[in-house]
């Protein structure tokens, strides 16, 4: 957490947002606390990258808590900031979160669109692991839709 007596810096905000992101699956309540704190601090010094990455960690933690509407709004806000910053790594993370939220909410066509966009961004930046995740998520959605041939293609 950010101690109150230390000055707020971009590096410290990044560190807390990164910690929140790393905890998003295993300890979503702690991730929410850290991401909220980093977001508040980033907003206080008008640090767009810190705002965006804090929102991403918060969005995923909210998704894990089944707060899909709130998570979606946070991911969309982060995506808009990241697009303005031309931060493709953050964009693919935001698009992936949105795809997961759409899939879990039953909006499978929106999920497909988000995962296809995630794949495209990953290709642009050479993120092979991100491409693999996008293909895996696409395959899952195709499976939900009963399009097993496309699901198999995505897995392969």
mmCIF file of C-alpha atoms in Angstrom:
data_model
loop_
_atom_site.group_PDB
_atom_site.id
_atom_site.type_symbol
_atom_site.label_atom_id
_atom_site.label_comp_id
_atom_site.label_asym_id
_atom_site.label_seq_id
_atom_site.Cartn_x
_atom_site.Cartn_y
_atom_site.Cartn_z
ATOM 1 C CA UNK A 1 0.000 0.000 0.000
ATOM 2 C CA UNK A 2 1.045 3.610 -0.409
ATOM 3 C CA UNK A 3 2.064 4.990 2.990
ATOM 4 C CA UNK A 4 0.543 8.403 3.606
ATOM 5 C CA UNK A 5 3.824 9.990 4.742
ATOM 6 C CA UNK A 6 5.730 9.249 1.542
ATOM 7 C CA UNK A 7 5.313 11.480 -1.494
ATOM 8 C CA UNK A 8 3.101 10.182 -4.269
ATOM 9 C CA UNK A 9 5.160 9.219 -7.308
ATOM 10 C CA UNK A 10 4.345 7.586 -10.619
ATOM 11 C CA UNK A 11 6.779 4.749 -9.831
ATOM 12 C CA UNK A 12 5.041 3.982 -6.532
ATOM 13 C CA UNK A 13 1.622 4.060 -8.192
ATOM 14 C CA UNK A 14 2.895 1.674 -10.882
ATOM 15 C CA UNK A 15 4.268 -0.647 -8.200
ATOM 16 C CA UNK A 16 0.960 -0.788 -6.313
ATOM 17 C CA UNK A 17 -1.072 -1.240 -9.514
ATOM 18 C CA UNK A 18 1.277 -4.072 -10.553
ATOM 19 C CA UNK A 19 0.876 -5.712 -7.153
ATOM 20 C CA UNK A 20 -2.913 -5.442 -7.454
ATOM 21 C CA UNK A 21 -2.756 -7.021 -10.918
ATOM 22 C CA UNK A 22 -0.634 -9.893 -9.637
ATOM 23 C CA UNK A 23 -3.187 -10.582 -6.875
ATOM 24 C CA UNK A 24 -6.287 -10.330 -9.093
ATOM 25 C CA UNK A 25 -6.928 -14.090 -9.307
ATOM 26 C CA UNK A 26 -5.784 -15.302 -5.905
ATOM 27 C CA UNK A 27 -6.888 -12.478 -3.633
ATOM 28 C CA UNK A 28 -9.394 -10.262 -5.398
ATOM 29 C CA UNK A 29 -10.383 -8.387 -2.222
ATOM 30 C CA UNK A 30 -6.761 -7.340 -1.595
ATOM 31 C CA UNK A 31 -6.361 -6.546 -5.293
ATOM 32 C CA UNK A 32 -9.448 -4.322 -5.106
ATOM 33 C CA UNK A 33 -8.067 -2.475 -2.101
ATOM 34 C CA UNK A 34 -4.663 -1.898 -3.690
ATOM 35 C CA UNK A 35 -6.060 -0.968 -7.103
ATOM 36 C CA UNK A 36 -8.514 1.496 -5.518
ATOM 37 C CA UNK A 37 -5.721 3.107 -3.564
ATOM 38 C CA UNK A 38 -3.456 3.335 -6.622
ATOM 39 C CA UNK A 39 -6.353 4.764 -8.646
ATOM 40 C CA UNK A 40 -7.043 7.433 -6.050
ATOM 41 C CA UNK A 41 -3.377 8.415 -5.941
ATOM 42 C CA UNK A 42 -3.029 8.401 -9.751
ATOM 43 C CA UNK A 43 -6.082 10.628 -10.097
ATOM 44 C CA UNK A 44 -4.695 13.000 -7.455
ATOM 45 C CA UNK A 45 -1.596 13.691 -9.580
ATOM 46 C CA UNK A 46 -3.362 13.287 -12.949
ATOM 47 C CA UNK A 47 -1.236 10.311 -14.030
ATOM 48 C CA UNK A 48 -3.110 8.715 -16.977
ATOM 49 C CA UNK A 49 -1.056 5.517 -17.206
ATOM 50 C CA UNK A 50 -1.457 4.926 -13.469
ATOM 51 C CA UNK A 51 -5.176 5.584 -13.720
ATOM 52 C CA UNK A 52 -5.526 3.111 -16.601
ATOM 53 C CA UNK A 53 -3.528 0.279 -15.047
ATOM 54 C CA UNK A 54 -5.236 0.741 -11.687
ATOM 55 C CA UNK A 55 -8.591 0.542 -13.465
ATOM 56 C CA UNK A 56 -7.515 -2.673 -15.215
ATOM 57 C CA UNK A 57 -6.586 -4.355 -11.939
ATOM 58 C CA UNK A 58 -9.780 -3.074 -10.347
ATOM 59 C CA UNK A 59 -11.883 -4.243 -13.316
ATOM 60 C CA UNK A 60 -10.513 -7.767 -13.149
ATOM 61 C CA UNK A 61 -10.972 -7.937 -9.394
ATOM 62 C CA UNK A 62 -14.556 -6.701 -9.817
ATOM 63 C CA UNK A 63 -15.127 -9.324 -12.490
ATOM 64 C CA UNK A 64 -13.899 -12.011 -10.067
ATOM 65 C CA UNK A 65 -16.466 -10.707 -7.570
ATOM 66 C CA UNK A 66 -19.173 -11.035 -10.289
ATOM 67 C CA UNK A 67 -19.646 -7.260 -10.503
ATOM 68 C CA UNK A 68 -19.751 -7.401 -14.300
ATOM 69 C CA UNK A 69 -21.307 -4.020 -14.994
ATOM 70 C CA UNK A 70 -18.835 -2.170 -12.784
ATOM 71 C CA UNK A 71 -15.926 -4.205 -14.169
ATOM 72 C CA UNK A 72 -16.988 -3.482 -17.734
ATOM 73 C CA UNK A 73 -17.197 0.256 -17.114
ATOM 74 C CA UNK A 74 -13.751 0.290 -15.511
ATOM 75 C CA UNK A 75 -12.212 -1.738 -18.349
ATOM 76 C CA UNK A 76 -13.812 0.529 -20.959
ATOM 77 C CA UNK A 77 -12.533 3.641 -19.169
ATOM 78 C CA UNK A 78 -9.051 2.113 -19.009
ATOM 79 C CA UNK A 79 -9.202 1.156 -22.699
ATOM 80 C CA UNK A 80 -10.056 4.719 -23.713
ATOM 81 C CA UNK A 81 -7.091 6.068 -21.748
ATOM 82 C CA UNK A 82 -4.739 3.400 -23.095
ATOM 83 C CA UNK A 83 -5.821 4.088 -26.670
ATOM 84 C CA UNK A 84 -5.039 7.779 -26.179
ATOM 85 C CA UNK A 85 -1.615 6.815 -24.785
ATOM 86 C CA UNK A 86 -1.086 4.304 -27.626
ATOM 87 C CA UNK A 87 -0.256 1.713 -24.960
ATOM 88 C CA UNK A 88 -0.873 -1.523 -26.840
ATOM 89 C CA UNK A 89 0.079 -3.803 -23.968
ATOM 90 C CA UNK A 90 -2.567 -2.187 -21.793
ATOM 91 C CA UNK A 91 -5.073 -2.195 -24.656
ATOM 92 C CA UNK A 92 -4.773 -5.942 -25.138
ATOM 93 C CA UNK A 93 -5.222 -6.438 -21.393
ATOM 94 C CA UNK A 94 -8.353 -4.241 -21.393
ATOM 95 C CA UNK A 95 -9.801 -5.949 -24.462
ATOM 96 C CA UNK A 96 -9.180 -9.361 -22.928
ATOM 97 C CA UNK A 97 -10.933 -8.340 -19.715
ATOM 98 C CA UNK A 98 -13.883 -7.014 -21.717
ATOM 99 C CA UNK A 99 -14.037 -10.245 -23.703
ATOM 100 C CA UNK A 100 -14.080 -12.315 -20.529
ATOM 101 C CA UNK A 101 -16.821 -10.147 -19.034
ATOM 102 C CA UNK A 102 -18.904 -10.406 -22.223
ATOM 103 C CA UNK A 103 -18.460 -14.173 -22.320
ATOM 104 C CA UNK A 104 -19.438 -14.630 -18.684
ATOM 105 C CA UNK A 105 -22.426 -12.330 -19.208
ATOM 106 C CA UNK A 106 -23.623 -14.424 -22.144
ATOM 107 C CA UNK A 107 -22.886 -11.768 -24.780
ATOM 108 C CA UNK A 108 -20.873 -14.162 -26.911
ATOM 109 C CA UNK A 109 -20.724 -12.082 -30.092
ATOM 110 C CA UNK A 110 -19.234 -9.147 -28.178
ATOM 111 C CA UNK A 111 -16.811 -11.570 -26.541
ATOM 112 C CA UNK A 112 -15.705 -12.845 -29.955
ATOM 113 C CA UNK A 113 -15.205 -9.304 -31.188
ATOM 114 C CA UNK A 114 -13.124 -8.381 -28.126
ATOM 115 C CA UNK A 115 -10.951 -11.504 -28.345
ATOM 116 C CA UNK A 116 -10.379 -11.013 -32.085
ATOM 117 C CA UNK A 117 -9.299 -7.441 -31.368
ATOM 118 C CA UNK A 118 -7.089 -8.702 -28.527
ATOM 119 C CA UNK A 119 -5.429 -11.111 -30.947
ATOM 120 C CA UNK A 120 -4.864 -8.324 -33.474
ATOM 121 C CA UNK A 121 -3.220 -6.067 -30.887
ATOM 122 C CA UNK A 122 -1.043 -8.938 -29.640
ATOM 123 C CA UNK A 123 0.151 -9.589 -33.189
ATOM 124 C CA UNK A 124 1.021 -5.897 -33.607
ATOM 125 C CA UNK A 125 3.227 -5.884 -30.534
ATOM 126 C CA UNK A 126 4.648 -9.385 -30.920
ATOM 127 C CA UNK A 127 3.061 -10.682 -27.706
ATOM 128 C CA UNK A 128 3.030 -14.424 -28.383
ATOM 129 C CA UNK A 129 1.686 -15.339 -24.933
ATOM 130 C CA UNK A 130 -1.120 -12.811 -25.403
ATOM 131 C CA UNK A 131 -1.920 -14.337 -28.800
ATOM 132 C CA UNK A 132 -2.104 -17.786 -27.223
ATOM 133 C CA UNK A 133 -4.494 -16.497 -24.552
ATOM 134 C CA UNK A 134 -6.626 -14.771 -27.186
ATOM 135 C CA UNK A 135 -6.824 -17.964 -29.253
ATOM 136 C CA UNK A 136 -7.715 -19.982 -26.157
ATOM 137 C CA UNK A 137 -10.472 -17.529 -25.241
ATOM 138 C CA UNK A 138 -11.748 -17.529 -28.828
ATOM 139 C CA UNK A 139 -11.871 -21.323 -28.795
ATOM 140 C CA UNK A 140 -13.884 -21.335 -25.588
ATOM 141 C CA UNK A 141 -16.421 -18.875 -27.003
ATOM 142 C CA UNK A 142 -16.676 -20.776 -30.283
ATOM 143 C CA UNK A 143 -17.327 -23.895 -28.208
ATOM 144 C CA UNK A 144 -20.105 -22.124 -26.307
ATOM 145 C CA UNK A 145 -21.621 -21.191 -29.670
ATOM 146 C CA UNK A 146 -21.431 -24.801 -30.855
ATOM 147 C CA UNK A 147 -18.976 -23.888 -33.644
ATOM 148 C CA UNK A 148 -16.606 -26.746 -32.878
ATOM 149 C CA UNK A 149 -14.646 -26.466 -36.125
ATOM 150 C CA UNK A 150 -13.720 -22.841 -35.359
ATOM 151 C CA UNK A 151 -13.003 -23.799 -31.747
ATOM 152 C CA UNK A 152 -10.592 -26.489 -32.908
ATOM 153 C CA UNK A 153 -8.948 -24.096 -35.374
ATOM 154 C CA UNK A 154 -8.435 -21.546 -32.615
ATOM 155 C CA UNK A 155 -6.917 -24.172 -30.335
ATOM 156 C CA UNK A 156 -4.593 -25.371 -33.086
#
